[in-house]
Short mmCIF file of C-alpha atoms in Angstrom, two decimals:
data_model
loop_
_atom_site.label_atom_id
_atom_site.label_comp_id
_atom_site.label_asym_id
_atom_site.label_seq_id
_atom_site.Cartn_x
_atom_site.Cartn_y
_atom_site.Cartn_z
CA UNK A 4 35.44 -48.01 133.39
CA UNK A 5 38.33 -46.21 135.14
CA UNK A 6 38.54 -46.38 138.90
CA UNK A 7 40.57 -43.98 141.10
CA UNK A 8 41.97 -43.76 144.60
CA UNK A 9 41.03 -40.91 146.84
CA UNK A 10 44.41 -39.30 146.18
CA UNK A 11 43.96 -39.55 142.38
CA UNK A 12 40.50 -38.01 142.68
CA UNK A 13 41.80 -35.16 144.85
CA UNK A 14 44.52 -34.51 142.20
CA UNK A 15 41.96 -34.48 139.34
CA UNK A 16 39.88 -31.94 141.34
CA UNK A 17 43.01 -29.82 141.90
CA UNK A 18 43.91 -29.83 138.18
CA UNK A 19 40.35 -29.06 137.15
CA UNK A 20 40.28 -26.04 139.47
CA UNK A 21 43.81 -24.65 139.14
CA UNK A 22 44.92 -25.77 135.70
CA UNK A 23 41.65 -25.54 133.80
CA UNK A 24 40.25 -22.69 135.86
CA UNK A 25 36.86 -24.32 136.64
CA UNK A 26 35.82 -22.92 140.12
CA UNK A 27 35.23 -25.38 142.92
CA UNK A 28 31.76 -23.80 143.43
CA UNK A 29 30.91 -24.78 139.84
CA UNK A 30 31.93 -28.39 140.49
CA UNK A 31 29.95 -28.32 143.73
CA UNK A 32 26.85 -26.96 141.99
CA UNK A 33 27.07 -29.60 139.24
CA UNK A 34 27.50 -32.29 141.83
CA UNK A 35 24.52 -31.19 143.90
CA UNK A 36 22.20 -30.64 140.92
CA UNK A 37 23.08 -34.14 139.52
CA UNK A 38 22.38 -35.87 142.86
CA UNK A 39 19.09 -33.92 143.15
CA UNK A 40 17.82 -35.26 139.82
CA UNK A 41 18.30 -38.81 141.12
CA UNK A 42 16.80 -37.99 144.52
CA UNK A 43 13.72 -36.52 142.80
CA UNK A 44 13.25 -39.82 140.99
CA UNK A 45 13.49 -41.64 144.27
CA UNK A 46 10.88 -39.33 145.88
CA UNK A 47 8.61 -39.73 142.83
CA UNK A 48 8.63 -43.52 143.38
CA UNK A 49 8.21 -43.38 147.15
CA UNK A 50 5.68 -40.66 147.74
CA UNK A 51 4.64 -39.33 144.31
CA UNK A 52 6.97 -36.28 144.15
CA UNK A 53 8.96 -33.83 146.25
CA UNK A 54 5.89 -31.82 147.34
CA UNK A 55 4.79 -34.76 149.45
CA UNK A 56 8.21 -35.49 150.86
CA UNK A 57 10.28 -34.59 153.92
CA UNK A 58 14.04 -35.02 153.72
CA UNK A 59 16.91 -34.86 156.22
CA UNK A 60 20.29 -33.68 154.77
CA UNK A 61 23.15 -34.39 157.16
CA UNK A 62 26.21 -32.32 156.27
CA UNK A 63 29.84 -32.28 157.43
CA UNK A 64 32.19 -29.27 157.39
CA UNK A 65 33.93 -29.96 154.15
CA UNK A 66 32.98 -29.82 150.49
CA UNK A 67 30.96 -33.02 150.76
CA UNK A 68 28.79 -31.09 153.16
CA UNK A 69 28.73 -28.28 150.63
CA UNK A 70 27.37 -30.68 147.99
CA UNK A 71 24.67 -31.70 150.51
CA UNK A 72 23.65 -28.06 150.97
CA UNK A 73 23.31 -27.65 147.28
CA UNK A 74 21.05 -30.65 147.28
CA UNK A 75 19.05 -29.19 150.22
CA UNK A 76 18.59 -25.94 148.24
CA UNK A 77 17.32 -27.62 145.02
CA UNK A 78 14.99 -29.90 146.97
CA UNK A 79 13.56 -26.91 148.87
CA UNK A 80 12.99 -25.12 145.55
CA UNK A 81 11.11 -28.19 144.24
CA UNK A 82 8.69 -28.11 147.16
CA UNK A 83 10.14 -30.71 149.52
CA UNK A 84 10.28 -30.07 153.25
CA UNK A 85 13.98 -30.16 154.08
CA UNK A 86 15.83 -29.90 157.31
CA UNK A 87 19.68 -29.64 157.26
CA UNK A 88 21.66 -31.10 160.19
CA UNK A 89 25.20 -29.67 160.38
CA UNK A 90 28.07 -31.45 162.11
CA UNK A 91 30.10 -28.19 162.19
CA UNK A 92 29.90 -24.62 163.32
CA UNK A 93 29.94 -22.02 160.52
CA UNK A 94 33.49 -20.88 161.18
CA UNK A 95 34.89 -24.38 160.89
CA UNK A 96 33.45 -25.09 157.43
CA UNK A 97 35.43 -25.00 154.20
CA UNK A 98 35.11 -21.77 152.29
CA UNK A 99 32.79 -23.29 149.62
CA UNK A 100 30.67 -25.11 152.17
CA UNK A 101 30.27 -21.74 154.08
CA UNK A 102 29.07 -20.11 150.87
CA UNK A 103 26.37 -22.74 150.46
CA UNK A 104 25.42 -22.39 154.15
CA UNK A 105 24.91 -18.66 153.68
CA UNK A 106 22.67 -19.24 150.67
CA UNK A 107 20.50 -21.68 152.67
CA UNK A 108 20.15 -19.23 155.56
CA UNK A 109 18.82 -16.53 153.16
CA UNK A 110 16.35 -19.06 151.76
CA UNK A 111 14.96 -19.82 155.24
CA UNK A 112 15.79 -23.56 155.05
CA UNK A 113 15.65 -25.12 158.46
CA UNK A 114 19.21 -25.66 159.79
CA UNK A 115 20.24 -27.41 162.97
CA UNK A 116 23.73 -27.81 164.32
CA UNK A 117 24.50 -31.12 166.05
CA UNK A 118 26.83 -30.15 168.89
CA UNK A 119 26.11 -32.86 171.49
CA UNK A 120 23.98 -35.88 172.33
CA UNK A 121 20.91 -33.58 172.38
CA UNK A 122 21.48 -32.80 168.78
CA UNK A 123 21.91 -36.38 167.90
CA UNK A 124 18.54 -37.19 169.56
CA UNK A 125 16.89 -34.33 167.48
CA UNK A 126 18.16 -36.11 164.41
CA UNK A 127 16.98 -39.44 165.59
CA UNK A 128 13.48 -38.04 166.13
CA UNK A 129 13.27 -36.36 162.75
CA UNK A 130 14.45 -39.50 160.99
CA UNK A 131 11.36 -41.27 162.22
CA UNK A 132 9.31 -39.03 159.97
CA UNK A 133 11.40 -38.51 156.84
CA UNK A 134 11.09 -40.18 153.47
CA UNK A 135 14.82 -39.87 152.74
CA UNK A 136 18.07 -39.09 154.51
CA UNK A 137 20.97 -37.60 152.52
CA UNK A 138 24.41 -38.44 153.79
CA UNK A 139 26.81 -35.59 153.01
CA UNK A 140 29.06 -35.92 156.07
CA UNK A 141 32.34 -37.16 154.67
CA UNK A 142 33.38 -37.71 151.07
CA UNK A 143 36.40 -39.45 149.59
CA UNK A 144 38.95 -37.73 151.79
CA UNK A 145 38.23 -39.74 155.02
CA UNK A 146 41.48 -40.96 156.44
CA UNK A 147 40.80 -42.02 160.05
CA UNK A 148 38.12 -44.07 161.83
CA UNK A 149 34.87 -42.25 162.74
CA UNK A 150 34.54 -41.22 166.41
CA UNK A 151 32.65 -39.03 168.77
CA UNK A 152 29.51 -37.26 167.58
CA UNK A 153 30.08 -38.17 163.96
CA UNK A 154 30.07 -41.90 164.73
CA UNK A 155 27.00 -41.50 166.90
CA UNK A 156 25.21 -39.75 163.99
CA UNK A 157 26.16 -42.51 161.49
CA UNK A 158 24.84 -45.14 163.96
CA UNK A 159 21.56 -43.23 164.40
CA UNK A 160 21.13 -42.97 160.67
CA UNK A 161 21.79 -46.75 160.22
CA UNK A 162 19.32 -47.60 163.00
CA UNK A 163 16.59 -45.45 161.41
CA UNK A 164 14.13 -46.75 158.90
CA UNK A 165 14.89 -43.92 156.54
CA UNK A 166 16.42 -44.87 153.14
CA UNK A 167 19.75 -43.19 152.63
CA UNK A 168 21.23 -41.44 149.62
CA UNK A 169 25.01 -41.09 149.92
CA UNK A 170 26.81 -38.09 148.30
CA UNK A 171 29.99 -39.37 146.50
CA UNK A 172 30.61 -42.29 148.95
CA UNK A 173 28.95 -43.45 152.14
CA UNK A 174 30.43 -41.82 155.19
CA UNK A 175 32.87 -44.22 156.91
CA UNK A 176 34.07 -46.02 153.75
CA UNK A 177 37.75 -45.65 152.80
CA UNK A 178 37.52 -44.49 149.22
CA UNK A 179 40.81 -46.28 148.31
CA UNK A 180 40.49 -49.62 150.10
CA UNK A 181 36.75 -50.07 150.57
CA UNK A 182 37.38 -50.83 154.27
CA UNK A 183 34.93 -49.58 156.99
CA UNK A 184 36.51 -46.92 159.15
CA UNK A 185 34.95 -47.86 162.46
CA UNK A 186 31.36 -47.47 161.31
CA UNK A 187 29.80 -46.71 157.95
CA UNK A 188 26.55 -45.50 156.48
CA UNK A 189 24.52 -48.22 154.78
CA UNK A 190 23.11 -46.43 151.69
CA UNK A 191 20.34 -47.50 149.40
CA UNK A 192 21.95 -45.41 146.59
CA UNK A 193 25.10 -43.38 145.98
CA UNK A 194 25.78 -40.65 143.50
CA UNK A 195 29.50 -40.17 142.81
CA UNK A 196 31.38 -37.65 140.74
CA UNK A 197 33.75 -37.92 137.73
CA UNK A 198 34.89 -41.49 138.21
CA UNK A 199 34.26 -44.51 140.37
CA UNK A 200 36.46 -44.86 143.40
CA UNK A 201 37.98 -48.14 144.54
CA UNK A 202 35.76 -48.00 147.62
CA UNK A 203 32.72 -48.25 145.38
CA UNK A 204 33.94 -51.47 143.87
CA UNK A 205 35.89 -53.30 146.65
CA UNK A 206 34.28 -55.12 149.54
CA UNK A 207 32.89 -54.32 151.97
CA UNK A 208 32.52 -50.75 150.70
CA UNK A 209 30.58 -51.73 147.63
CA UNK A 210 27.87 -53.36 149.83
CA UNK A 211 27.38 -50.12 151.65
CA UNK A 212 26.99 -48.07 148.45
CA UNK A 213 23.89 -49.70 147.16
CA UNK A 214 23.06 -48.68 143.57
CA UNK A 215 25.73 -46.30 142.35
CA UNK A 216 25.56 -43.71 139.54
CA UNK A 217 28.43 -41.65 138.19
CA UNK A 218 27.88 -38.01 137.36
CA UNK A 219 29.81 -35.77 134.97
CA UNK A 220 30.43 -32.61 137.08
CA UNK A 221 32.78 -30.91 134.66
CA UNK A 222 36.20 -32.59 135.10
CA UNK A 223 37.84 -32.28 131.62
CA UNK A 224 38.40 -35.59 129.81
CA UNK A 225 41.84 -34.39 128.95
CA UNK A 226 42.67 -34.16 132.67
CA UNK A 227 41.47 -37.79 133.12
CA UNK A 228 43.62 -38.92 130.13
CA UNK A 229 46.65 -37.13 131.39
CA UNK A 230 46.23 -38.77 134.86
CA UNK A 231 47.20 -42.14 133.26
CA UNK A 232 44.87 -44.05 135.60
CA UNK A 233 45.81 -47.76 135.52
CA UNK A 234 42.92 -49.36 137.37
CA UNK A 235 39.67 -50.33 135.62
CA UNK A 236 36.46 -52.08 136.49
CA UNK A 237 35.47 -54.85 134.15
CA UNK A 238 32.00 -54.43 132.60
CA UNK A 239 30.05 -55.88 129.75
CA UNK A 240 31.24 -53.22 127.23
CA UNK A 241 34.95 -53.91 128.05
CA UNK A 242 34.56 -57.64 127.82
CA UNK A 243 32.46 -57.59 124.62
CA UNK A 244 35.22 -55.60 122.89
CA UNK A 245 37.56 -58.54 123.64
CA UNK A 246 35.37 -61.08 121.89
CA UNK A 247 34.93 -61.56 118.14
CA UNK A 248 32.53 -63.26 115.76
CA UNK A 249 33.83 -66.38 114.00
CA UNK A 250 34.06 -66.16 110.18
CA UNK A 251 32.08 -68.72 108.12
CA UNK A 252 35.14 -70.87 107.29
CA UNK A 253 36.21 -71.20 110.87
CA UNK A 254 37.17 -74.79 112.06
CA UNK A 255 38.26 -76.53 115.18
CA UNK A 256 41.89 -76.00 114.44
CA UNK A 257 41.37 -72.28 114.40
CA UNK A 258 39.74 -72.49 117.83
CA UNK A 259 43.03 -73.73 119.30
CA UNK A 260 44.41 -76.73 121.06
CA UNK A 261 44.40 -76.74 124.90
CA UNK A 262 46.38 -79.31 126.82
CA UNK A 263 45.63 -79.69 130.59
CA UNK A 264 48.39 -81.30 132.70
CA UNK A 265 46.94 -82.54 135.97
CA UNK A 266 45.29 -85.25 137.98
CA UNK A 267 46.48 -87.42 140.93
CA UNK A 268 44.87 -90.07 143.07
CA UNK A 269 41.57 -88.76 144.37
CA UNK A 270 41.74 -85.55 142.22
CA UNK A 271 40.97 -86.60 138.71
CA UNK A 272 37.87 -84.40 138.75
CA UNK A 273 39.89 -81.16 138.65
CA UNK A 274 41.48 -81.55 135.14
CA UNK A 275 38.17 -82.91 133.87
CA UNK A 276 36.29 -79.81 135.02
CA UNK A 277 38.94 -77.60 133.40
CA UNK A 278 38.58 -79.57 130.17
CA UNK A 279 34.81 -79.28 130.21
CA UNK A 280 35.05 -75.52 130.82
CA UNK A 281 37.50 -75.14 127.98
CA UNK A 282 35.12 -77.06 125.70
CA UNK A 283 32.12 -74.87 126.65
CA UNK A 284 34.21 -71.75 126.18
CA UNK A 285 34.97 -72.67 122.61
CA UNK A 286 38.42 -74.25 122.43
CA UNK A 287 38.64 -76.53 119.41
CA UNK A 288 40.61 -79.52 120.69
CA UNK A 289 41.18 -80.18 124.41
CA UNK A 290 43.37 -82.93 125.88
CA UNK A 291 43.67 -83.83 129.47
CA UNK A 292 47.21 -85.15 129.98
CA UNK A 293 47.44 -87.28 133.18
CA UNK A 294 49.56 -90.10 134.59
CA UNK A 295 48.82 -93.29 132.63
CA UNK A 296 47.53 -95.21 135.69
CA UNK A 297 44.78 -92.53 136.02
CA UNK A 298 43.93 -92.27 132.29
CA UNK A 299 41.04 -94.81 132.39
CA UNK A 300 39.39 -92.86 135.21
CA UNK A 301 39.78 -89.58 133.40
CA UNK A 302 38.62 -91.01 130.08
CA UNK A 303 35.49 -92.41 131.71
CA UNK A 304 34.56 -88.87 132.82
CA UNK A 305 35.04 -87.24 129.44
CA UNK A 306 33.22 -87.36 126.15
CA UNK A 307 34.28 -84.55 123.78
CA UNK A 308 37.58 -84.00 125.61
CA UNK A 309 40.55 -86.24 124.65
CA UNK A 310 42.89 -87.88 127.18
CA UNK A 311 46.56 -88.89 127.04
CA UNK A 312 48.45 -90.85 129.65
CA UNK A 313 52.11 -90.44 130.48
CA UNK A 314 53.81 -93.64 131.83
CA UNK A 315 54.06 -93.21 135.63
CA UNK A 316 54.99 -96.62 136.93
CA UNK A 317 51.63 -96.90 138.67
CA UNK A 318 52.15 -94.07 141.11
CA UNK A 319 49.43 -91.78 139.79
CA UNK A 320 51.68 -88.74 140.12
CA UNK A 321 53.83 -86.70 137.72
CA UNK A 322 57.56 -86.79 138.29
CA UNK A 323 60.56 -85.00 136.69
CA UNK A 324 61.47 -88.19 134.85
CA UNK A 325 58.19 -88.02 132.94
CA UNK A 326 58.93 -84.64 131.35
CA UNK A 327 60.56 -85.80 128.08
CA UNK A 328 57.49 -87.92 127.24
CA UNK A 329 55.22 -85.08 128.46
CA UNK A 330 56.91 -82.49 126.25
CA UNK A 331 56.40 -84.57 123.20
CA UNK A 332 52.65 -84.57 123.83
CA UNK A 333 52.59 -80.85 124.68
CA UNK A 334 54.33 -79.92 121.46
CA UNK A 335 50.93 -80.00 119.76
CA UNK A 336 49.34 -77.51 122.12
CA UNK A 337 48.54 -73.81 121.58
CA UNK A 338 47.88 -73.22 125.31
CA UNK A 339 48.95 -75.35 128.29
CA UNK A 340 47.38 -75.57 131.68
CA UNK A 341 49.39 -77.01 134.59
CA UNK A 342 48.07 -77.65 137.99
CA UNK A 343 44.43 -78.88 138.34
CA UNK A 344 44.49 -81.83 140.67
CA UNK A 345 48.28 -82.20 140.29
CA UNK A 346 48.81 -83.14 143.98
CA UNK A 347 51.88 -82.41 146.04
CA UNK A 348 54.83 -84.85 146.38
CA UNK A 349 58.47 -84.34 147.26
CA UNK A 350 59.39 -84.13 143.57
CA UNK A 351 56.49 -82.04 142.38
CA UNK A 352 58.35 -78.66 142.80
CA UNK A 353 61.16 -79.92 140.66
CA UNK A 354 58.63 -81.22 138.06
CA UNK A 355 56.84 -77.84 137.83
CA UNK A 356 60.00 -75.76 137.74
CA UNK A 357 61.50 -77.79 134.86
CA UNK A 358 58.25 -77.78 132.96
CA UNK A 359 58.02 -73.95 133.21
CA UNK A 360 61.51 -73.65 131.67
CA UNK A 361 60.53 -75.86 128.71
CA UNK A 362 57.07 -74.57 127.77
CA UNK A 363 57.11 -72.49 124.54
CA UNK A 364 53.43 -71.49 124.25
CA UNK A 365 51.17 -69.44 126.55
CA UNK A 366 50.51 -71.34 129.74
CA UNK A 367 48.46 -71.16 133.01
CA UNK A 368 49.56 -72.21 136.40
CA UNK A 369 46.89 -73.13 138.88
CA UNK A 370 46.35 -74.95 142.13
CA UNK A 371 49.27 -77.23 143.00
CA UNK A 372 51.45 -75.88 140.28
CA UNK A 373 51.36 -72.66 142.32
CA UNK A 374 51.94 -74.43 145.58
CA UNK A 375 54.99 -76.10 144.05
CA UNK A 376 56.48 -72.64 143.64
CA UNK A 377 55.92 -71.57 147.28
CA UNK A 378 58.41 -68.78 148.14
CA UNK A 379 60.11 -69.11 144.72
CA UNK A 380 58.00 -67.02 142.36
CA UNK A 381 61.16 -65.63 140.85
CA UNK A 382 61.40 -68.96 139.00
CA UNK A 383 58.87 -67.47 136.62
CA UNK A 384 61.40 -65.03 135.28
CA UNK A 385 62.99 -67.92 133.49
CA UNK A 386 59.83 -68.64 131.53
CA UNK A 387 60.15 -68.03 127.74
CA UNK A 388 56.42 -67.90 127.05
CA UNK A 389 53.55 -65.68 128.40
CA UNK A 390 52.26 -67.00 131.78
CA UNK A 391 49.03 -66.57 133.66
CA UNK A 392 48.82 -67.25 137.41
CA UNK A 393 45.44 -67.95 139.05
CA UNK A 394 46.12 -68.03 142.85
CA UNK A 395 43.50 -67.73 145.62
CA UNK A 396 44.66 -65.72 148.65
CA UNK A 397 46.29 -68.75 150.34
CA UNK A 398 48.27 -69.71 147.22
CA UNK A 399 49.23 -66.04 146.76
CA UNK A 400 50.48 -65.86 150.31
CA UNK A 401 52.64 -68.92 149.85
CA UNK A 402 54.02 -67.60 146.54
CA UNK A 403 54.98 -64.19 148.06
CA UNK A 404 56.04 -65.45 151.54
CA UNK A 405 53.26 -63.33 153.11
CA UNK A 406 50.29 -64.00 155.33
CA UNK A 407 46.81 -64.37 153.96
CA UNK A 408 45.78 -61.35 156.04
CA UNK A 409 48.40 -59.17 154.50
CA UNK A 410 47.43 -60.28 150.93
CA UNK A 411 43.75 -59.60 151.65
CA UNK A 412 44.47 -56.22 153.14
CA UNK A 413 46.27 -55.09 149.94
CA UNK A 414 44.86 -57.29 147.16
CA UNK A 415 45.53 -54.76 144.38
CA UNK A 416 49.07 -53.90 145.48
CA UNK A 417 49.90 -57.58 146.01
CA UNK A 418 48.67 -58.63 142.57
CA UNK A 419 50.41 -55.68 140.85
CA UNK A 420 53.71 -56.32 142.64
CA UNK A 421 53.86 -60.02 141.63
CA UNK A 422 52.79 -59.33 138.08
CA UNK A 423 55.40 -56.60 137.48
CA UNK A 424 58.20 -58.41 139.33
CA UNK A 425 57.79 -61.73 137.58
CA UNK A 426 56.41 -60.31 134.29
CA UNK A 427 53.27 -62.48 134.33
CA UNK A 428 49.49 -61.93 134.36
CA UNK A 429 48.10 -62.46 137.83
CA UNK A 430 44.56 -63.38 138.70
CA UNK A 431 44.06 -63.02 142.44
CA UNK A 432 40.78 -64.85 142.98
CA UNK A 433 38.18 -64.02 145.61
CA UNK A 434 35.33 -61.53 146.11
CA UNK A 435 36.25 -58.86 143.52
CA UNK A 436 38.89 -60.90 141.64
CA UNK A 437 41.83 -58.74 140.61
CA UNK A 438 43.65 -59.13 137.33
CA UNK A 439 47.13 -57.55 137.23
CA UNK A 440 49.25 -57.25 134.03
CA UNK A 441 53.01 -57.19 133.66
CA UNK A 442 52.79 -53.49 132.89
CA UNK A 443 50.99 -52.80 136.22
CA UNK A 444 47.49 -52.32 134.80
CA UNK A 445 44.71 -53.47 137.15
CA UNK A 446 41.22 -54.82 136.26
CA UNK A 447 38.70 -55.48 138.97
CA UNK A 448 35.97 -58.00 138.29
CA UNK A 449 32.46 -56.95 139.12
CA UNK A 450 30.69 -60.24 138.57
CA UNK A 451 30.29 -63.28 140.88
CA UNK A 452 28.56 -63.95 144.12
CA UNK A 453 28.94 -65.83 147.41
CA UNK A 454 26.89 -68.80 146.19
CA UNK A 455 29.90 -69.82 144.14
CA UNK A 456 31.80 -70.98 147.19
CA UNK A 457 32.30 -74.63 146.28
CA UNK A 458 35.08 -76.88 145.04
CA UNK A 459 36.06 -76.90 141.43
CA UNK A 460 35.19 -73.21 140.65
CA UNK A 461 38.88 -72.47 140.16
CA UNK A 462 39.25 -75.35 137.74
CA UNK A 463 36.32 -74.10 135.75
CA UNK A 464 37.81 -70.62 135.55
CA UNK A 465 41.20 -71.97 134.42
CA UNK A 466 39.57 -73.94 131.60
CA UNK A 467 37.65 -70.89 130.47
CA UNK A 468 40.70 -68.66 130.38
CA UNK A 469 42.80 -71.27 128.54
CA UNK A 470 40.00 -71.60 125.92
CA UNK A 471 39.91 -67.87 125.31
CA UNK A 472 43.67 -67.71 125.03
CA UNK A 473 43.64 -70.61 122.56
CA UNK A 474 41.25 -68.62 120.34
CA UNK A 475 43.70 -65.77 119.96
CA UNK A 476 43.03 -63.47 122.96
CA UNK A 477 46.10 -62.04 124.69
CA UNK A 478 46.88 -63.42 128.13
CA UNK A 479 45.53 -60.26 129.70
CA UNK A 480 42.33 -60.17 127.73
CA UNK A 481 41.79 -63.90 128.23
CA UNK A 482 42.18 -63.44 131.95
CA UNK A 483 39.79 -60.46 132.04
CA UNK A 484 37.12 -62.04 129.84
CA UNK A 485 37.44 -65.30 131.63
CA UNK A 486 36.89 -64.00 135.19
CA UNK A 487 34.01 -61.79 134.10
CA UNK A 488 32.22 -64.54 132.15
CA UNK A 489 32.81 -67.04 134.95
CA UNK A 490 31.18 -64.72 137.50
CA UNK A 491 28.31 -63.73 135.14
CA UNK A 492 27.47 -67.42 134.51
CA UNK A 493 26.99 -67.87 138.22
CA UNK A 494 25.17 -64.50 138.63
CA UNK A 495 22.60 -65.49 135.98
CA UNK A 496 21.99 -68.76 137.77
CA UNK A 497 21.47 -67.08 141.08
CA UNK A 498 19.23 -64.48 139.47
CA UNK A 499 16.99 -67.24 138.21
CA UNK A 500 17.23 -69.27 141.46
CA UNK A 501 17.78 -66.78 144.29
CA UNK A 502 19.82 -67.83 147.34
CA UNK A 503 20.69 -71.14 145.77
CA UNK A 504 24.28 -72.41 145.72
CA UNK A 505 25.83 -73.13 142.37
CA UNK A 506 28.50 -75.77 141.49
CA UNK A 507 31.32 -75.66 139.08
CA UNK A 508 29.37 -77.92 136.77
CA UNK A 509 26.41 -75.47 136.90
CA UNK A 510 28.70 -72.56 135.89
CA UNK A 511 30.25 -74.53 133.08
CA UNK A 512 26.83 -75.50 131.81
CA UNK A 513 25.71 -71.85 131.81
CA UNK A 514 28.71 -70.39 129.94
CA UNK A 515 26.47 -70.05 126.86
CA UNK A 516 24.08 -67.92 128.81
CA UNK A 517 26.85 -65.67 129.95
CA UNK A 518 28.10 -65.24 126.40
CA UNK A 519 24.62 -64.47 125.15
CA UNK A 520 24.28 -61.81 127.87
CA UNK A 521 27.50 -60.15 126.74
CA UNK A 522 26.93 -60.48 123.04
CA UNK A 523 23.29 -59.51 123.16
CA UNK A 524 22.01 -62.75 121.63
CA UNK A 525 18.48 -64.03 122.48
CA UNK A 526 18.34 -66.89 125.01
CA UNK A 527 17.92 -70.34 123.60
CA UNK A 528 14.44 -71.73 123.24
CA UNK A 529 13.44 -74.39 125.82
#
């Protein structure tokens, strides 16, 4: 599902109107009618139909306000009692919004102009009686924080008990970043046009949107194709297309060999979690490769996952001198993971850098393998095999010599820059995990929840991605499918046990459920 910035959407509108000759009033009519159909369904559920309903439609001066006035007209025609509240004088409206305003006047729809605090109070009073409020104040073009009367109106709407339907995007949400511009409408539902905007998907904007539907308002598909939009939301259909059914003669060798390099004193659980996740995700043969002095501990935690110890002189840590013996073991791998529980020592950066230069099969760098490259991400340009990075914001900040705040403020741009510069696949973890490819394509994950906030989740994700790559998925597809299934596994658990924290072990144990959800298979019998 393609996602656009506000600028990309404005350009698509411009091309539709000026290149294809579809008038803006036609787009506005299509938008308003589409929203009206959903609003009618809402009113049917709440009060039994439009004839029993009263609705407030709050409109700004631009085309978003024009969309709202189209909605008001159609609701009026269907028997609803509608009052329109305008945040603009007629002569300040856009040309198309003014056209809609004139139509409403001729239809004797009640229109009030909010000019001052008294107008805001009129709205507050009316909202006490309505069954629905339609937010058509600002659309995707908002570029500065709300202030003055507009902000007061948004606050009044939020304080009311009226459910809100937002036209295109809730007022106050930056359509490109999802940030709140001072204050923002909290909508129960949102009807958007043509394509999703980033503000519908990124936090905190997505929370304010409620349930979101996308309406075809007449933008030509050719225009969308020509726009070469490189950002996409991951959904079940996309991920399902990446997975395949195993043939009857499939065996464990076909499912791939995953080797996980990790473990240090006190952190043997991390590579074990990654190994368990790889097993559940379908890798054929998994080996946790760890310092020999830790191997008995790791082996005691594993059943179907193999272990291999590299002589370490009893230190419990990997060192550069262990690389020749390690490479002999890794020569049998189809995919290599480096990092879970690796620990940080003075020689760990040298160990990781040399290992990167020697690996010849697809590999993932996670946790301390990323910390070992702090400020030296350009080392990755020397890799001769495809590489996937799985940083959280702190690890990303260290890699790029940035602050966590700057990474979080520009998650998409940060991930894309690192992926393109170092020619790697980047998974920037967090709420709305971002996957960036070496070609600059962006995928935003839509699964996952705050009850996943516990240790080991990253290890589980790493193992799942490695397993998918070992079964033939490209690094990009393995990254996308892995993050989606990882989040879905947790979402299914929280659905069945609301408001209950989940552990990495829980998520690993429910990978089968996530796969069944994607592939459409029935749940297993108890």
